[in-house]
Amino acid sequence: MPQKQLKTMGQQQKRRSWAEPWKIKMVEPIKMTTPEERKKAIADAGYNTFLLKSADVYIDLLTDSGTSAMSDRQWAGMMLGDEAYAGSVNFYRLEKTVQEHYTYKHLVPTHQGRGAEHLISQAAIKEGQIVPGNMYFTTTRLHQEMAGGKFVDVIIDEAHDPQNTHPFKGNIDLQKLEDLIKTNGAEKIAYVSLAGTVNMAGGQPVSMENVKALRQLCDKYGVKLYLDATRMVENSYFIQQREKGYADKPVAAILKEFCSYTDGAWMSGKKDHLVNIGGWVAVNDEDLFDQLRNMVVIYEGLHTYGGMAGRDMEAMAIGIEESVQDDYIRARIGQVQYLGELLTNWNIPIVQPVGGHAIFVDAKRFYAHLPQDKFPSQTLAAELYLDSGIRAMERGVVSAGRDPETGNHRYPKLELTRLTIPRRVYTEAHMDVVAEAVKSIYDNRKKAKGLKMVYEPKYLRFFQARFEPLA
Ligand SMILES: *Cc1c(COP(=O)(O)O)cnc(C)c1O
């Protein structure tokens, strides 16, 4: 774990730091802005960080999706793109790599994660069926609903409590799931939708014990188990660190074992795979594969490219191999933990335990004097930008939208501001700057007055809503 911390804590004994297992070959300059420039930029953006221009951002923690830095090997691989319409060399390389690291027999490439979600939802859900899962993800649930399914959350209760330190807050509550199957009948269940790690719960992992038990339960009732493998490498690292019996196993082996308990998976390559675009769906079942392979030509592209260029598939195959290296994943998650520890030591309220890809600041406790309809998480994101040019994202009442029946705001339990760390992009010094910026606005928190919404689009309002500061 982050040893640099010792310095911060004023301790001198036995320091053995570790550092990233890479060095920097090419740099991308970023803009340092003045307070006046930031004041103007955030006002022009209606105090919504989604509406900021990236050129006005100093440290961009909006998302870890498609924002990874590729390695020299991946860039070299781009030159090996075989841009044939059918049967590209790079497809077979990718297929072999996914089979080797994720175990599934049949691969269908897609343009990104939601393309894969679309295909598997359409192929595996019948109108009126139920899809139980460990907390929803925005695009996943929407595709399941559009295929006629009804998503039911069966995650353990601990996941909904930002202060509960359960080591595997992504676990499925097996009793909740079994009750659901018994009440509705197994034929009413499309499949179990398991995600590792769980983004909306704060990047929380699922244990090996849980997936094993889940496999048994699914077998007992003849229900399929499909995995959202988007951050499954990060999940595997947490198993290595926290679960009995896995401390000496390589992350690559843990990933394979976990996948072996599931019937198939979909993937957003924009996360774990260290590329800027791409995805796939992979399954063991021949008939389902046949359906997916047929559907992909309608929506994505031929089944040997699915919306990706040959060079994209090559970069992805290399990215997969790099992503399962223990040294890499330790540094990736270590950086997130490092930032989390700094904030925790300063008693800044964040979701615990710190997850794999982001810090979620608990804006309800941060701005205890601001009621939810003054948009505390949105305020925090705007203040962070004003202070230091850092871009974060609101995950609270704005993201939750309005209740379609009453027209009132939905007031979610979790009112969070997300600081998402891109892979291999920023250094520990950037994390220090981020932590100090959060601390600085925390020290001045009592002065915050909140925001009022002055423009509200009908769909997914958090992307385009505009605000003004309250006097
Ligand atoms: C990002 C993401 C998706 C959707 O993938 P895209 O590549 O953005 O289309 C699905 N599931 C999870 C858990 C994700 O984080």
mmCIF file of C-alpha atoms in Angstrom, residues 34-369:
data_model
loop_
_atom_site.group_PDB
_atom_site.id
_atom_site.type_symbol
_atom_site.label_atom_id
_atom_site.label_comp_id
_atom_site.label_asym_id
_atom_site.label_seq_id
_atom_site.Cartn_x
_atom_site.Cartn_y
_atom_site.Cartn_z
ATOM 1 C CA THR A 34 -6.035 31.276 -13.322
ATOM 2 C CA PRO A 35 -8.886 31.665 -10.796
ATOM 3 C CA GLU A 36 -10.463 34.320 -13.102
ATOM 4 C CA GLU A 37 -10.379 31.942 -16.081
ATOM 5 C CA ARG A 38 -11.972 29.171 -14.028
ATOM 6 C CA LYS A 39 -14.699 31.492 -12.730
ATOM 7 C CA LYS A 40 -15.651 32.347 -16.286
ATOM 8 C CA ALA A 41 -15.369 28.759 -17.586
ATOM 9 C CA ILE A 42 -17.619 27.230 -14.886
ATOM 10 C CA ALA A 43 -20.188 30.039 -15.219
ATOM 11 C CA ASP A 44 -20.220 29.509 -19.011
ATOM 12 C CA ALA A 45 -20.752 25.796 -18.312
ATOM 13 C CA GLY A 46 -23.788 26.505 -16.099
ATOM 14 C CA TYR A 47 -21.881 25.081 -13.073
ATOM 15 C CA ASN A 48 -22.116 21.644 -14.698
ATOM 16 C CA THR A 49 -18.742 19.898 -15.124
ATOM 17 C CA PHE A 50 -20.098 17.891 -18.097
ATOM 18 C CA LEU A 51 -20.381 21.195 -19.986
ATOM 19 C CA LEU A 52 -16.773 22.292 -19.377
ATOM 20 C CA LYS A 53 -14.367 22.187 -22.299
ATOM 21 C CA SER A 54 -11.653 19.637 -21.636
ATOM 22 C CA ALA A 55 -9.070 22.243 -22.733
ATOM 23 C CA ASP A 56 -10.035 24.284 -19.628
ATOM 24 C CA VAL A 57 -9.484 21.342 -17.254
ATOM 25 C CA TYR A 58 -6.229 20.777 -15.350
ATOM 26 C CA ILE A 59 -6.768 17.301 -13.843
ATOM 27 C CA ASP A 60 -9.658 15.451 -15.463
ATOM 28 C CA LEU A 61 -11.332 12.974 -13.101
ATOM 29 C CA LEU A 62 -14.705 12.930 -14.852
ATOM 30 C CA THR A 63 -14.464 9.246 -15.770
ATOM 31 C CA ASP A 64 -12.099 6.292 -16.239
ATOM 32 C CA SER A 65 -13.938 5.298 -19.417
ATOM 33 C CA GLY A 66 -11.786 5.415 -22.551
ATOM 34 C CA THR A 67 -9.336 7.748 -20.788
ATOM 35 C CA SER A 68 -6.494 5.245 -20.223
ATOM 36 C CA ALA A 69 -2.969 5.827 -21.517
ATOM 37 C CA MET A 70 -1.849 3.135 -23.963
ATOM 38 C CA SER A 71 1.650 1.632 -23.738
ATOM 39 C CA ASP A 72 4.374 1.861 -26.394
ATOM 40 C CA ARG A 73 3.555 -1.766 -27.243
ATOM 41 C CA GLN A 74 -0.101 -0.965 -27.800
ATOM 42 C CA TRP A 75 0.807 1.972 -30.042
ATOM 43 C CA ALA A 76 3.216 -0.262 -31.951
ATOM 44 C CA GLY A 77 0.375 -2.789 -32.232
ATOM 45 C CA MET A 78 -1.785 -0.131 -33.895
ATOM 46 C CA MET A 79 0.624 -0.305 -36.841
ATOM 47 C CA LEU A 80 -0.153 -4.001 -37.199
ATOM 48 C CA GLY A 81 -3.825 -3.339 -37.899
ATOM 49 C CA ASP A 82 -5.087 -5.722 -40.564
ATOM 50 C CA GLU A 83 -7.960 -3.654 -41.946
ATOM 51 C CA ALA A 84 -9.553 -6.448 -43.933
ATOM 52 C CA TYR A 85 -13.340 -6.430 -43.923
ATOM 53 C CA ALA A 86 -13.504 -10.082 -42.962
ATOM 54 C CA GLY A 87 -11.272 -12.391 -40.952
ATOM 55 C CA SER A 88 -8.729 -9.804 -39.755
ATOM 56 C CA VAL A 89 -5.561 -11.218 -38.181
ATOM 57 C CA ASN A 90 -6.185 -8.968 -35.180
ATOM 58 C CA PHE A 91 -9.598 -10.523 -34.537
ATOM 59 C CA TYR A 92 -8.076 -13.984 -34.121
ATOM 60 C CA ARG A 93 -5.413 -12.578 -31.839
ATOM 61 C CA LEU A 94 -8.103 -10.902 -29.706
ATOM 62 C CA GLU A 95 -10.265 -14.033 -29.676
ATOM 63 C CA LYS A 96 -7.348 -16.133 -28.435
ATOM 64 C CA THR A 97 -6.457 -13.563 -25.750
ATOM 65 C CA VAL A 98 -10.029 -13.343 -24.414
ATOM 66 C CA GLN A 99 -10.328 -17.146 -24.398
ATOM 67 C CA GLU A 100 -7.091 -17.437 -22.497
ATOM 68 C CA HIS A 101 -7.758 -14.794 -19.826
ATOM 69 C CA TYR A 102 -11.553 -14.859 -19.508
ATOM 70 C CA THR A 103 -12.127 -18.585 -20.314
ATOM 71 C CA TYR A 104 -15.189 -18.216 -22.587
ATOM 72 C CA LYS A 105 -15.312 -20.258 -25.794
ATOM 73 C CA HIS A 106 -16.930 -17.838 -28.235
ATOM 74 C CA LEU A 107 -16.201 -14.138 -28.766
ATOM 75 C CA VAL A 108 -18.293 -11.473 -30.501
ATOM 76 C CA PRO A 109 -16.596 -8.046 -30.749
ATOM 77 C CA THR A 110 -18.628 -4.812 -30.369
ATOM 78 C CA HIS A 111 -17.954 -1.075 -30.661
ATOM 79 C CA GLN A 112 -18.093 -0.621 -26.853
ATOM 80 C CA GLY A 113 -19.761 -2.046 -23.743
ATOM 81 C CA ARG A 114 -23.309 -0.935 -24.452
ATOM 82 C CA GLY A 115 -23.180 -2.584 -27.892
ATOM 83 C CA ALA A 116 -22.467 -5.876 -26.114
ATOM 84 C CA GLU A 117 -25.223 -5.196 -23.544
ATOM 85 C CA HIS A 118 -27.673 -4.592 -26.349
ATOM 86 C CA LEU A 119 -26.893 -7.948 -28.018
ATOM 87 C CA ILE A 120 -26.971 -10.138 -24.914
ATOM 88 C CA SER A 121 -30.094 -8.430 -23.527
ATOM 89 C CA GLN A 122 -31.988 -8.930 -26.798
ATOM 90 C CA ALA A 123 -30.816 -12.534 -27.130
ATOM 91 C CA ALA A 124 -31.278 -13.724 -23.544
ATOM 92 C CA ILE A 125 -34.318 -11.820 -22.185
ATOM 93 C CA LYS A 126 -37.938 -12.585 -23.066
ATOM 94 C CA GLU A 127 -40.709 -10.010 -22.588
ATOM 95 C CA GLY A 128 -41.802 -9.894 -18.928
ATOM 96 C CA GLN A 129 -38.804 -11.772 -17.520
ATOM 97 C CA ILE A 130 -36.910 -10.664 -14.415
ATOM 98 C CA VAL A 131 -33.170 -9.864 -14.397
ATOM 99 C CA PRO A 132 -31.761 -9.944 -10.858
ATOM 100 C CA GLY A 133 -28.419 -8.192 -10.347
ATOM 101 C CA ASN A 134 -25.990 -6.631 -7.847
ATOM 102 C CA MET A 135 -27.094 -2.974 -8.078
ATOM 103 C CA TYR A 136 -27.909 -1.467 -11.420
ATOM 104 C CA PHE A 137 -25.606 0.194 -13.924
ATOM 105 C CA THR A 138 -27.172 2.905 -16.109
ATOM 106 C CA THR A 139 -26.672 1.437 -19.604
ATOM 107 C CA THR A 140 -26.960 -2.197 -18.455
ATOM 108 C CA ARG A 141 -30.371 -1.698 -16.847
ATOM 109 C CA LEU A 142 -31.680 0.361 -19.737
ATOM 110 C CA HIS A 143 -30.791 -2.369 -22.283
ATOM 111 C CA GLN A 144 -32.367 -5.014 -20.064
ATOM 112 C CA GLU A 145 -35.555 -2.935 -19.801
ATOM 113 C CA MET A 146 -35.610 -2.219 -23.533
ATOM 114 C CA ALA A 147 -35.462 -5.987 -24.150
ATOM 115 C CA GLY A 148 -38.640 -6.396 -22.046
ATOM 116 C CA GLY A 149 -36.917 -7.338 -18.793
ATOM 117 C CA LYS A 150 -37.411 -5.999 -15.299
ATOM 118 C CA PHE A 151 -34.259 -5.394 -13.274
ATOM 119 C CA VAL A 152 -34.396 -6.359 -9.573
ATOM 120 C CA ASP A 153 -31.568 -5.365 -7.229
ATOM 121 C CA VAL A 154 -30.390 -8.276 -5.034
ATOM 122 C CA ILE A 155 -27.126 -6.811 -3.731
ATOM 123 C CA ILE A 156 -26.377 -7.162 0.010
ATOM 124 C CA ASP A 157 -27.820 -4.357 2.162
ATOM 125 C CA GLU A 158 -24.337 -3.211 3.246
ATOM 126 C CA ALA A 159 -23.777 -1.832 -0.287
ATOM 127 C CA HIS A 160 -26.269 0.967 0.322
ATOM 128 C CA ASP A 161 -24.451 2.259 3.405
ATOM 129 C CA PRO A 162 -21.446 4.518 2.577
ATOM 130 C CA GLN A 163 -19.893 3.961 6.009
ATOM 131 C CA ASN A 164 -20.143 0.181 6.150
ATOM 132 C CA THR A 165 -16.673 -1.348 5.662
ATOM 133 C CA HIS A 166 -17.708 -4.839 4.463
ATOM 134 C CA PRO A 167 -14.771 -6.060 2.272
ATOM 135 C CA PHE A 168 -17.060 -7.368 -0.510
ATOM 136 C CA LYS A 169 -19.888 -4.876 -0.742
ATOM 137 C CA GLY A 170 -20.578 -6.011 -4.320
ATOM 138 C CA ASN A 171 -21.814 -9.454 -3.187
ATOM 139 C CA ILE A 172 -25.240 -10.760 -4.086
ATOM 140 C CA ASP A 173 -27.576 -11.543 -1.195
ATOM 141 C CA LEU A 174 -28.205 -15.239 -1.940
ATOM 142 C CA GLN A 175 -31.322 -15.340 0.219
ATOM 143 C CA LYS A 176 -32.874 -12.375 -1.619
ATOM 144 C CA LEU A 177 -32.082 -14.096 -4.925
ATOM 145 C CA GLU A 178 -33.462 -17.477 -3.915
ATOM 146 C CA ASP A 179 -36.658 -15.877 -2.574
ATOM 147 C CA LEU A 180 -37.072 -14.053 -5.873
ATOM 148 C CA ILE A 181 -36.621 -17.284 -7.855
ATOM 149 C CA LYS A 182 -39.046 -19.193 -5.601
ATOM 150 C CA THR A 183 -41.703 -16.474 -5.716
ATOM 151 C CA ASN A 184 -41.605 -16.061 -9.488
ATOM 152 C CA GLY A 185 -40.475 -19.479 -10.716
ATOM 153 C CA ALA A 186 -37.127 -20.147 -12.397
ATOM 154 C CA GLU A 187 -38.590 -19.816 -15.918
ATOM 155 C CA LYS A 188 -39.425 -16.185 -15.117
ATOM 156 C CA ILE A 189 -35.733 -15.373 -14.491
ATOM 157 C CA ALA A 190 -33.862 -14.399 -17.699
ATOM 158 C CA TYR A 191 -30.436 -14.750 -16.058
ATOM 159 C CA VAL A 192 -28.507 -13.383 -13.110
ATOM 160 C CA SER A 193 -26.642 -10.186 -14.064
ATOM 161 C CA LEU A 194 -23.466 -10.062 -11.971
ATOM 162 C CA ALA A 195 -21.057 -7.094 -12.116
ATOM 163 C CA GLY A 196 -17.535 -7.052 -10.680
ATOM 164 C CA THR A 197 -16.746 -4.446 -9.335
ATOM 165 C CA VAL A 198 -19.979 -2.533 -8.662
ATOM 166 C CA ASN A 199 -19.589 1.026 -9.920
ATOM 167 C CA MET A 200 -22.725 2.569 -8.395
ATOM 168 C CA ALA A 201 -21.849 1.175 -4.948
ATOM 169 C CA GLY A 202 -18.422 2.854 -5.118
ATOM 170 C CA GLY A 203 -16.359 0.325 -7.102
ATOM 171 C CA GLN A 204 -16.970 -2.494 -4.597
ATOM 172 C CA PRO A 205 -15.863 -6.087 -5.335
ATOM 173 C CA VAL A 206 -17.602 -9.481 -5.340
ATOM 174 C CA SER A 207 -15.883 -12.339 -3.461
ATOM 175 C CA MET A 208 -14.937 -15.709 -4.967
ATOM 176 C CA GLU A 209 -16.985 -17.373 -2.237
ATOM 177 C CA ASN A 210 -20.034 -15.410 -3.386
ATOM 178 C CA VAL A 211 -19.679 -16.310 -7.083
ATOM 179 C CA LYS A 212 -19.110 -20.000 -6.209
ATOM 180 C CA ALA A 213 -22.272 -20.090 -4.098
ATOM 181 C CA LEU A 214 -24.085 -18.205 -6.825
ATOM 182 C CA ARG A 215 -23.054 -20.856 -9.360
ATOM 183 C CA GLN A 216 -24.514 -23.580 -7.131
ATOM 184 C CA LEU A 217 -27.738 -21.662 -6.622
ATOM 185 C CA CYS A 218 -28.095 -21.033 -10.359
ATOM 186 C CA ASP A 219 -27.451 -24.726 -11.097
ATOM 187 C CA LYS A 220 -30.058 -25.758 -8.544
ATOM 188 C CA TYR A 221 -32.724 -23.804 -10.430
ATOM 189 C CA GLY A 222 -31.306 -24.050 -13.955
ATOM 190 C CA VAL A 223 -30.692 -20.291 -14.228
ATOM 191 C CA LYS A 224 -27.858 -18.774 -16.328
ATOM 192 C CA LEU A 225 -25.224 -16.497 -14.797
ATOM 193 C CA TYR A 226 -23.729 -13.727 -16.941
ATOM 194 C CA LEU A 227 -20.986 -11.357 -15.874
ATOM 195 C CA ASP A 228 -20.391 -7.660 -16.550
ATOM 196 C CA ALA A 229 -16.605 -8.102 -16.748
ATOM 197 C CA THR A 230 -15.852 -4.417 -17.322
ATOM 198 C CA ARG A 231 -13.785 -4.024 -14.115
ATOM 199 C CA MET A 232 -13.247 -7.707 -13.346
ATOM 200 C CA VAL A 233 -9.427 -7.379 -13.268
ATOM 201 C CA GLU A 234 -9.805 -4.778 -10.518
ATOM 202 C CA ASN A 235 -12.254 -7.100 -8.749
ATOM 203 C CA SER A 236 -9.699 -9.946 -8.953
ATOM 204 C CA TYR A 237 -7.056 -7.774 -7.294
ATOM 205 C CA PHE A 238 -9.377 -7.179 -4.316
ATOM 206 C CA ILE A 239 -9.897 -10.951 -4.014
ATOM 207 C CA GLN A 240 -6.114 -11.418 -3.935
ATOM 208 C CA GLN A 241 -5.775 -8.745 -1.231
ATOM 209 C CA ARG A 242 -8.795 -9.575 0.927
ATOM 210 C CA GLU A 243 -10.007 -13.142 0.516
ATOM 211 C CA LYS A 244 -8.572 -16.093 2.406
ATOM 212 C CA GLY A 245 -6.601 -18.484 0.204
ATOM 213 C CA TYR A 246 -5.873 -16.054 -2.639
ATOM 214 C CA ALA A 247 -2.937 -13.992 -1.336
ATOM 215 C CA ASP A 248 -0.387 -16.078 -3.267
ATOM 216 C CA LYS A 249 -2.382 -16.446 -6.484
ATOM 217 C CA PRO A 250 -1.659 -14.193 -9.471
ATOM 218 C CA VAL A 251 -4.479 -11.846 -10.451
ATOM 219 C CA ALA A 252 -4.584 -13.525 -13.876
ATOM 220 C CA ALA A 253 -5.377 -16.891 -12.254
ATOM 221 C CA ILE A 254 -8.038 -15.363 -9.988
ATOM 222 C CA LEU A 255 -9.699 -13.731 -12.985
ATOM 223 C CA LYS A 256 -9.843 -17.087 -14.810
ATOM 224 C CA GLU A 257 -11.252 -18.913 -11.814
ATOM 225 C CA PHE A 258 -13.956 -16.269 -11.288
ATOM 226 C CA CYS A 259 -15.019 -16.292 -14.947
ATOM 227 C CA SER A 260 -15.106 -20.106 -14.947
ATOM 228 C CA TYR A 261 -18.128 -19.996 -12.597
ATOM 229 C CA THR A 262 -20.127 -17.910 -15.085
ATOM 230 C CA ASP A 263 -21.756 -18.778 -18.423
ATOM 231 C CA GLY A 264 -20.610 -15.730 -20.332
ATOM 232 C CA ALA A 265 -19.771 -12.037 -20.044
ATOM 233 C CA TRP A 266 -19.972 -8.632 -21.655
ATOM 234 C CA MET A 267 -17.206 -6.090 -21.560
ATOM 235 C CA SER A 268 -16.500 -2.396 -21.966
ATOM 236 C CA GLY A 269 -12.898 -2.398 -23.161
ATOM 237 C CA LYS A 270 -12.761 1.306 -22.301
ATOM 238 C CA LYS A 271 -12.114 0.378 -18.659
ATOM 239 C CA ASP A 272 -9.910 -2.625 -17.705
ATOM 240 C CA HIS A 273 -8.526 -3.251 -21.212
ATOM 241 C CA LEU A 274 -6.464 -0.029 -21.318
ATOM 242 C CA VAL A 275 -7.846 1.139 -24.668
ATOM 243 C CA ASN A 276 -9.888 4.161 -25.706
ATOM 244 C CA ILE A 277 -12.685 2.288 -27.494
ATOM 245 C CA GLY A 278 -14.058 -1.242 -27.953
ATOM 246 C CA GLY A 279 -15.959 -4.044 -26.244
ATOM 247 C CA TRP A 280 -17.140 -7.632 -26.598
ATOM 248 C CA VAL A 281 -19.576 -10.279 -25.489
ATOM 249 C CA ALA A 282 -18.375 -13.859 -24.993
ATOM 250 C CA VAL A 283 -20.299 -17.014 -24.078
ATOM 251 C CA ASN A 284 -19.886 -20.773 -23.808
ATOM 252 C CA ASP A 285 -23.278 -21.793 -25.203
ATOM 253 C CA GLU A 286 -23.270 -22.596 -28.969
ATOM 254 C CA ASP A 287 -26.865 -21.581 -29.647
ATOM 255 C CA LEU A 288 -26.603 -18.274 -27.833
ATOM 256 C CA PHE A 289 -23.333 -17.605 -29.676
ATOM 257 C CA ASP A 290 -25.096 -18.287 -32.984
ATOM 258 C CA GLN A 291 -27.743 -15.709 -32.135
ATOM 259 C CA LEU A 292 -25.229 -13.102 -30.979
ATOM 260 C CA ARG A 293 -23.050 -13.630 -34.022
ATOM 261 C CA ASN A 294 -26.037 -13.167 -36.251
ATOM 262 C CA MET A 295 -27.308 -10.038 -34.470
ATOM 263 C CA VAL A 296 -23.915 -8.338 -34.426
ATOM 264 C CA VAL A 297 -23.981 -7.913 -38.216
ATOM 265 C CA ILE A 298 -27.185 -5.867 -37.929
ATOM 266 C CA TYR A 299 -26.109 -3.477 -35.194
ATOM 267 C CA GLU A 300 -22.302 -3.374 -34.978
ATOM 268 C CA GLY A 301 -20.497 -4.833 -37.995
ATOM 269 C CA LEU A 302 -19.290 -8.191 -39.287
ATOM 270 C CA HIS A 303 -18.641 -10.763 -36.536
ATOM 271 C CA THR A 304 -14.864 -10.454 -36.972
ATOM 272 C CA TYR A 305 -14.729 -6.731 -36.193
ATOM 273 C CA GLY A 306 -18.040 -5.643 -34.591
ATOM 274 C CA GLY A 307 -17.413 -1.907 -34.911
ATOM 275 C CA MET A 308 -13.704 -1.949 -34.108
ATOM 276 C CA ALA A 309 -10.888 -1.331 -36.577
ATOM 277 C CA GLY A 310 -8.261 -4.066 -36.851
ATOM 278 C CA ARG A 311 -5.778 -1.806 -35.048
ATOM 279 C CA ASP A 312 -8.262 -1.320 -32.172
ATOM 280 C CA MET A 313 -8.520 -5.097 -31.719
ATOM 281 C CA GLU A 314 -4.724 -5.433 -31.686
ATOM 282 C CA ALA A 315 -4.353 -2.679 -29.062
ATOM 283 C CA MET A 316 -7.072 -4.361 -27.008
ATOM 284 C CA ALA A 317 -5.398 -7.779 -27.116
ATOM 285 C CA ILE A 318 -2.132 -6.251 -25.918
ATOM 286 C CA GLY A 319 -4.017 -4.185 -23.295
ATOM 287 C CA ILE A 320 -5.620 -7.333 -21.865
ATOM 288 C CA GLU A 321 -2.223 -8.952 -21.407
ATOM 289 C CA GLU A 322 -0.852 -5.842 -19.697
ATOM 290 C CA SER A 323 -3.920 -5.398 -17.486
ATOM 291 C CA VAL A 324 -3.628 -8.781 -15.749
ATOM 292 C CA GLN A 325 -0.023 -8.242 -14.635
ATOM 293 C CA ASP A 326 0.134 -8.046 -10.826
ATOM 294 C CA ASP A 327 2.534 -5.072 -10.851
ATOM 295 C CA TYR A 328 0.249 -3.054 -13.091
ATOM 296 C CA ILE A 329 -2.985 -3.663 -11.195
ATOM 297 C CA ARG A 330 -1.324 -3.072 -7.836
ATOM 298 C CA ALA A 331 -0.155 0.357 -9.016
ATOM 299 C CA ARG A 332 -3.524 1.186 -10.582
ATOM 300 C CA ILE A 333 -5.532 0.425 -7.466
ATOM 301 C CA GLY A 334 -2.712 1.597 -5.200
ATOM 302 C CA GLN A 335 -3.054 5.080 -6.679
ATOM 303 C CA VAL A 336 -6.793 5.160 -5.917
ATOM 304 C CA GLN A 337 -6.132 3.868 -2.386
ATOM 305 C CA TYR A 338 -3.404 6.477 -1.902
ATOM 306 C CA LEU A 339 -5.796 9.316 -2.655
ATOM 307 C CA GLY A 340 -8.405 7.662 -0.439
ATOM 308 C CA GLU A 341 -5.992 7.394 2.473
ATOM 309 C CA LEU A 342 -5.010 11.064 2.260
ATOM 310 C CA LEU A 343 -8.666 12.115 2.400
ATOM 311 C CA THR A 344 -9.481 9.613 5.160
ATOM 312 C CA ASN A 345 -6.580 10.885 7.286
ATOM 313 C CA TRP A 346 -7.991 14.385 6.968
ATOM 314 C CA ASN A 347 -11.425 13.138 8.081
ATOM 315 C CA ILE A 348 -13.051 14.049 4.797
ATOM 316 C CA PRO A 349 -16.235 11.981 4.410
ATOM 317 C CA ILE A 350 -15.850 9.457 1.562
ATOM 318 C CA VAL A 351 -17.449 6.098 0.763
ATOM 319 C CA GLN A 352 -15.592 3.310 2.609
ATOM 320 C CA PRO A 353 -13.875 1.087 1.823
ATOM 321 C CA VAL A 354 -12.265 2.896 -1.118
ATOM 322 C CA GLY A 355 -13.102 1.050 -4.339
ATOM 323 C CA GLY A 356 -11.060 0.171 -7.411
ATOM 324 C CA HIS A 357 -11.489 3.080 -9.796
ATOM 325 C CA ALA A 358 -12.711 6.153 -7.941
ATOM 326 C CA ILE A 359 -13.145 8.081 -4.721
ATOM 327 C CA PHE A 360 -16.750 8.919 -3.929
ATOM 328 C CA VAL A 361 -16.983 11.965 -1.655
ATOM 329 C CA ASP A 362 -20.087 11.853 0.557
ATOM 330 C CA ALA A 363 -21.509 15.302 -0.198
ATOM 331 C CA LYS A 364 -24.364 14.857 2.298
ATOM 332 C CA ARG A 365 -21.878 14.799 5.159
ATOM 333 C CA PHE A 366 -19.414 17.164 3.441
ATOM 334 C CA TYR A 367 -22.021 19.935 3.135
ATOM 335 C CA ALA A 368 -24.171 18.912 6.092
ATOM 336 C CA HIS A 369 -25.907 22.332 6.031
#
